[in-house]
mmCIF file of C-alpha atoms in Angstrom:
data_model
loop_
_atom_site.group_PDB
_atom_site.id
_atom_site.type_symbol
_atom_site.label_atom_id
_atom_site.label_comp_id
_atom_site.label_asym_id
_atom_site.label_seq_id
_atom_site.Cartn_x
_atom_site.Cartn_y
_atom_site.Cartn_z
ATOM 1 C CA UNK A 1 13.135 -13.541 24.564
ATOM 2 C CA UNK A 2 15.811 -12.877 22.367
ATOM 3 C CA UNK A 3 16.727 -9.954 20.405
ATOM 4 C CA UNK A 4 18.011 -8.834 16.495
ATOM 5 C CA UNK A 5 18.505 -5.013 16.366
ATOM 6 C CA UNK A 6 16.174 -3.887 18.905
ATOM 7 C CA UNK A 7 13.202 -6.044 17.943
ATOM 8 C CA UNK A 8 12.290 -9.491 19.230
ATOM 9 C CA UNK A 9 11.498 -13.124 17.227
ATOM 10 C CA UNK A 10 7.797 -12.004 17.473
ATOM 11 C CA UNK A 11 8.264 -8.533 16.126
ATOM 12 C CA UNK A 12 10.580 -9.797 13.211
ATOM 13 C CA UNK A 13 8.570 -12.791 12.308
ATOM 14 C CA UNK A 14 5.522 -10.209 11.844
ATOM 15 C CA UNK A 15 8.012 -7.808 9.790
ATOM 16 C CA UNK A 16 8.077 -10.648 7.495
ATOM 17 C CA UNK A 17 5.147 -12.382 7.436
ATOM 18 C CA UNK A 18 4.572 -11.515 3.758
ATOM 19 C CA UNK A 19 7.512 -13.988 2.930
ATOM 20 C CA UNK A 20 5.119 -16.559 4.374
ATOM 21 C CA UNK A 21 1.909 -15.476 3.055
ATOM 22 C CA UNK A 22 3.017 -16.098 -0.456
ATOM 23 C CA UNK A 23 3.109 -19.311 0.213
ATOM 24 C CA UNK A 24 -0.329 -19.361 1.548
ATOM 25 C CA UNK A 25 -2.699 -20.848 -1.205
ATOM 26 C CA UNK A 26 -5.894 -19.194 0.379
ATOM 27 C CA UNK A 27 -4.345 -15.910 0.163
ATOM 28 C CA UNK A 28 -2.621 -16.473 -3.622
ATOM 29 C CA UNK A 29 -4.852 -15.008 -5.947
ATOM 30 C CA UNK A 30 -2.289 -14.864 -8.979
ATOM 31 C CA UNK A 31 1.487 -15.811 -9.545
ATOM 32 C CA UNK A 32 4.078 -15.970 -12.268
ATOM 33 C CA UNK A 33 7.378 -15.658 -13.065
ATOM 34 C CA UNK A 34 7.963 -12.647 -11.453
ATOM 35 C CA UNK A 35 5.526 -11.728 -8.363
ATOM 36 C CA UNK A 36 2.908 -13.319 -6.593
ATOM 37 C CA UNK A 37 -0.528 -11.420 -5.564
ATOM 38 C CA UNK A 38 -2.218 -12.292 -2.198
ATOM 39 C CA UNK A 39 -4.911 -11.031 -0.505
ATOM 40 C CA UNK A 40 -4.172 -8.338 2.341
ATOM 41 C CA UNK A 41 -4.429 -9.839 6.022
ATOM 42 C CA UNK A 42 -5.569 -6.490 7.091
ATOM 43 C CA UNK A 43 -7.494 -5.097 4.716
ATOM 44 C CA UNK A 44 -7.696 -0.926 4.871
ATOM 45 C CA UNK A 45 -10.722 -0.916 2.523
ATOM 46 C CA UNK A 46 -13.196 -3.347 0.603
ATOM 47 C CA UNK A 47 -10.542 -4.031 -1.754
ATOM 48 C CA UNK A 48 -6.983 -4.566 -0.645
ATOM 49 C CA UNK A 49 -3.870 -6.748 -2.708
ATOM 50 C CA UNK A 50 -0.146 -6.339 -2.581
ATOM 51 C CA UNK A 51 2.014 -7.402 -5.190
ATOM 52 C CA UNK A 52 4.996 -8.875 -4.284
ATOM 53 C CA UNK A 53 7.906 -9.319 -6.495
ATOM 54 C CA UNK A 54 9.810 -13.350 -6.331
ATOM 55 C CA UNK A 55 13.251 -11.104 -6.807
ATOM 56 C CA UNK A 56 14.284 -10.309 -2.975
ATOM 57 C CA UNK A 57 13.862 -6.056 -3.053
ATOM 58 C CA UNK A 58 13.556 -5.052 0.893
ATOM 59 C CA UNK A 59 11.847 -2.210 0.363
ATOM 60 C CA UNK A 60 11.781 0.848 -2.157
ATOM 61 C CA UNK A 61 15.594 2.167 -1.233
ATOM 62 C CA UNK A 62 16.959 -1.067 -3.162
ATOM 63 C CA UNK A 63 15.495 -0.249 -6.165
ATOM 64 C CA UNK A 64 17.177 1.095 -9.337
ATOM 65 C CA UNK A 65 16.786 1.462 -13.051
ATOM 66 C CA UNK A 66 17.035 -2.028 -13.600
ATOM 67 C CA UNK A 67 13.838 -2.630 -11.914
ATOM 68 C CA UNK A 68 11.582 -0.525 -13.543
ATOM 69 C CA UNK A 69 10.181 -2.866 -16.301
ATOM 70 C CA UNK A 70 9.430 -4.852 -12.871
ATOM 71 C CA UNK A 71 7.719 -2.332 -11.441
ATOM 72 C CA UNK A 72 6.132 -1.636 -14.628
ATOM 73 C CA UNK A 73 5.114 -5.270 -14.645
ATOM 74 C CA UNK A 74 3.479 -4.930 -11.653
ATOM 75 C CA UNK A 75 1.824 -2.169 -12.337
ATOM 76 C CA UNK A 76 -0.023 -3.904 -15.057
ATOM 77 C CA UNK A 77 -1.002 -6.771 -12.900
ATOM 78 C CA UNK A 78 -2.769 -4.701 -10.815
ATOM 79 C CA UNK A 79 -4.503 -3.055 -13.827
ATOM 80 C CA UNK A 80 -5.648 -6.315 -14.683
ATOM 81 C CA UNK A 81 -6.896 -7.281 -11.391
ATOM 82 C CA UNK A 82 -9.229 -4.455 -11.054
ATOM 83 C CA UNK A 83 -10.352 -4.679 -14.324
ATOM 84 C CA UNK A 84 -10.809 -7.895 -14.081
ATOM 85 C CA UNK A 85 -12.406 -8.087 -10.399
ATOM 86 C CA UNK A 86 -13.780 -4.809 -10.002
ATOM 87 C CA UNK A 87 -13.870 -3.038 -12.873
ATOM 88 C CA UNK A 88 -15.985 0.006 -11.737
ATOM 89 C CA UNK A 89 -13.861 0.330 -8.680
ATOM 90 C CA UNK A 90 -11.860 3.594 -8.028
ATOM 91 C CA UNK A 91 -8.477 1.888 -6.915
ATOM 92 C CA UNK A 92 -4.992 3.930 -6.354
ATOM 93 C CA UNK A 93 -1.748 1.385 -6.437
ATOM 94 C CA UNK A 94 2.023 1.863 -5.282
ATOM 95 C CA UNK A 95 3.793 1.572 -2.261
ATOM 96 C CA UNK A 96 4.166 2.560 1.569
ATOM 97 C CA UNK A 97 7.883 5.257 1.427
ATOM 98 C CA UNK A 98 8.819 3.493 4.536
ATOM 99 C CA UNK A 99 7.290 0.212 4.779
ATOM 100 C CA UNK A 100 5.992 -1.750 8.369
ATOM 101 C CA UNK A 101 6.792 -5.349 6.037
ATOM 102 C CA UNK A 102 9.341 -6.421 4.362
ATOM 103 C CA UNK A 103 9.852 -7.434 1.399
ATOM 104 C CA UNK A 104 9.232 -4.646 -1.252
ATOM 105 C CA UNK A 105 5.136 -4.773 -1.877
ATOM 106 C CA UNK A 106 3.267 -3.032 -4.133
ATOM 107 C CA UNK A 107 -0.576 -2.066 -2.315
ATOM 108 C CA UNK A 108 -3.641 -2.238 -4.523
ATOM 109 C CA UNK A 109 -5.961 -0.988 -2.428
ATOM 110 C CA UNK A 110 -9.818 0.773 -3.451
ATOM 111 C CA UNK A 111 -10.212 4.346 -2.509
ATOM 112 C CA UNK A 112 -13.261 3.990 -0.206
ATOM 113 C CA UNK A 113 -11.520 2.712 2.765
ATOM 114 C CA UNK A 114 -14.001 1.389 4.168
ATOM 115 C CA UNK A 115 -12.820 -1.834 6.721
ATOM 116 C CA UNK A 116 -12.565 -2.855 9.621
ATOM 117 C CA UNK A 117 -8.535 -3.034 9.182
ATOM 118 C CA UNK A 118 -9.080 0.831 9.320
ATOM 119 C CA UNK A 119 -8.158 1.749 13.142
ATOM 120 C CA UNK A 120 -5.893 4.773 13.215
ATOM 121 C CA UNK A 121 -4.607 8.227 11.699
ATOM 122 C CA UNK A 122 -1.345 6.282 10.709
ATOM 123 C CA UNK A 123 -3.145 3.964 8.769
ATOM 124 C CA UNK A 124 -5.437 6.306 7.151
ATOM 125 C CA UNK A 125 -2.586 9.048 6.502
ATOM 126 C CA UNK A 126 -0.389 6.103 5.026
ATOM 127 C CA UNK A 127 -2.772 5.724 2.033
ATOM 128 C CA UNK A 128 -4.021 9.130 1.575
ATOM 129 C CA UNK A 129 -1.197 11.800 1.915
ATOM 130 C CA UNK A 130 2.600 11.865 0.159
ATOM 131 C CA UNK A 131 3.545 8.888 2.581
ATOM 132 C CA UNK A 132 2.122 6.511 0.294
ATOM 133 C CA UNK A 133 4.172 6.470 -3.608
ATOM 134 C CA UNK A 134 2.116 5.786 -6.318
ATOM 135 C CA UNK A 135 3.509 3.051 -8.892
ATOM 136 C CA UNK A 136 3.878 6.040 -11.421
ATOM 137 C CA UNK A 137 5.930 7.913 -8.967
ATOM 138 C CA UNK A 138 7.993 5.345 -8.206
ATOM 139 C CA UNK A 139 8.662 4.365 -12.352
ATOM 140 C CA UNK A 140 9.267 8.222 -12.662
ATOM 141 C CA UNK A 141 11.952 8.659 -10.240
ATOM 142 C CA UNK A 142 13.717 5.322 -11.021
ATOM 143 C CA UNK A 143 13.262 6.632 -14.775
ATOM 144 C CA UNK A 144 14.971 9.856 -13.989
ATOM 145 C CA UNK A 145 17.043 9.259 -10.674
ATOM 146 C CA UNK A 146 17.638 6.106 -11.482
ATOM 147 C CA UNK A 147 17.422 5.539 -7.893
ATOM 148 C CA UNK A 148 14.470 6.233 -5.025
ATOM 149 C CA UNK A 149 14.813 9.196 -3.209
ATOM 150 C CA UNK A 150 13.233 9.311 0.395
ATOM 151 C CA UNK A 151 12.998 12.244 2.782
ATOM 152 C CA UNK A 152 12.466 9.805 5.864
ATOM 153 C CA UNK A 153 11.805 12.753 8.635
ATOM 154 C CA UNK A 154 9.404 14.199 6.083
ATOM 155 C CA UNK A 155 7.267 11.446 5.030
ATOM 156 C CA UNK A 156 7.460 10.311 9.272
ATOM 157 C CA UNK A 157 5.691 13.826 10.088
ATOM 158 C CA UNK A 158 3.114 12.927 7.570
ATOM 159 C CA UNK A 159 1.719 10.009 9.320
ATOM 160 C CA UNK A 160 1.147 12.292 12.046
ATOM 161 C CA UNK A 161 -0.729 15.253 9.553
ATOM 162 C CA UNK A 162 -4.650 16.011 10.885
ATOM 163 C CA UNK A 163 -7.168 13.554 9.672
ATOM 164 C CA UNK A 164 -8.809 14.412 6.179
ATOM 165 C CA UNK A 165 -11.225 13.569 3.675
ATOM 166 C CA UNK A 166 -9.961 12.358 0.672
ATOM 167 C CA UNK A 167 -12.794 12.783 -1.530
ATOM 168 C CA UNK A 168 -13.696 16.444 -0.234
ATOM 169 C CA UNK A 169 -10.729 17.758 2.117
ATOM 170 C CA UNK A 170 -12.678 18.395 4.982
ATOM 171 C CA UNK A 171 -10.887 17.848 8.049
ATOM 172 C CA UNK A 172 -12.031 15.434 10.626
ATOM 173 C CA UNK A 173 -11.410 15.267 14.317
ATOM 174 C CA UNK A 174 -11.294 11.168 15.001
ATOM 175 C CA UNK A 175 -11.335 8.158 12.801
ATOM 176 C CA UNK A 176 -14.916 7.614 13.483
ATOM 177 C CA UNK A 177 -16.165 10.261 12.572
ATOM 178 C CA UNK A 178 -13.612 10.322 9.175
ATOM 179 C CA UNK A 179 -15.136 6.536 8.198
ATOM 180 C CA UNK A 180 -19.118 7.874 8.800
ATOM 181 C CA UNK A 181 -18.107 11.222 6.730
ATOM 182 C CA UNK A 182 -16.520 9.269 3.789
ATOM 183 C CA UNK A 183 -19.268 6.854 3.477
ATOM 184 C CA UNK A 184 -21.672 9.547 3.042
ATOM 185 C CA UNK A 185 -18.870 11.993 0.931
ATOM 186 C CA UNK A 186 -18.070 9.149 -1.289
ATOM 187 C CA UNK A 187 -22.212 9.203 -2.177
ATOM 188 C CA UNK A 188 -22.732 12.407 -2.722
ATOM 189 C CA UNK A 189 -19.727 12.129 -5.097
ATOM 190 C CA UNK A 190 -21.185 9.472 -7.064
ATOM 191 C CA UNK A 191 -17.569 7.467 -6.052
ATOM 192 C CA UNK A 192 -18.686 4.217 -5.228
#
């Protein structure tokens, strides 16, 4: 099998698979000028979109000042969508600091995790600890760095961080015993 880098046709083709599920008309929920919205193909909780910009961004480190009233943008697409879709959803939106998928996508994604998409501590700890840069973050730093700044050993380690209730804290000792604990946190917290 032949090899780019390290990684093979398979392994790259998956990498960007996002470039072909914008094209994918069961997956397009909304598209104009400037990005396209699909649904995720592996949904982390009940409600899961990225936001893809047309303009070809990589990832986060090829951004600069004169994408923020894209990011912006985007931001206020997936405002829209929730409110539109699920307005009484708790949502959080922004990006993955070092992305599995290229190009640069913007996660939409509803705080109660709850999917089957859900295996592992990387997924959960790439949503719910520093790893994952909220839109506002990201419009703040290109605001005042003009640039994105990642600590890429830092941001690795926290992928690895104990498991952890995002609602209450409380620290859990395996994923299925996390997903049972948020269902019932989420309750008691009057979040769904």
């Amino acid at each position: 099998m032949a090899t780019f880098n390290g990684k093979t046709s398979n392994q790259l083709s998956w990498k960007f698979g996002l470039i072909d599920a914008m094209k994918d008309a069961e997956r397009v929920l909304f598209e104009d000028d400037l990005v396209t919205v699909i649904r995720d193909g592996y949904p982390k909780a009940k409600h899961h979109y990225l936001i893809l910009p047309k303009e070809k961004i990589p990832t986060l480190k090829q951004l600069n000042y004169i994408h923020i009233s894209l990011i912006k943008h985007m931001n206020d697409i997936a405002d829209n969508l929730m409110e539109k879709m699920h307005n009484e959803v708790h949502y959080k939106k922004g990006f993955h600091s070092i992305p599995s998928m290229e190009p640069l996508h913007m996660h939409v994604i509803s705080t109660d995790y709850d999917s089957y998409g859900l295996k592992n501590k990387k997924h959960w700890n790439s949503f719910t600890t520093q790893f994952f840069m909220t839109s506002e973050s990201v419009i703040g730093q290109l605001e005042s760095r003009r640039s994105i700044n990642i600590d890429t050993e830092r941001v690795q380690d926290l992928l690895k961080t104990d498991l952890k209730c995002h609602v209450c804290g409380t620290f859990m000792k395996n994923m299925p015993t996390l997903k049972h604990h948020i269902i019932e946190c989420y309750k008691l917290n009057n979040q769904i």
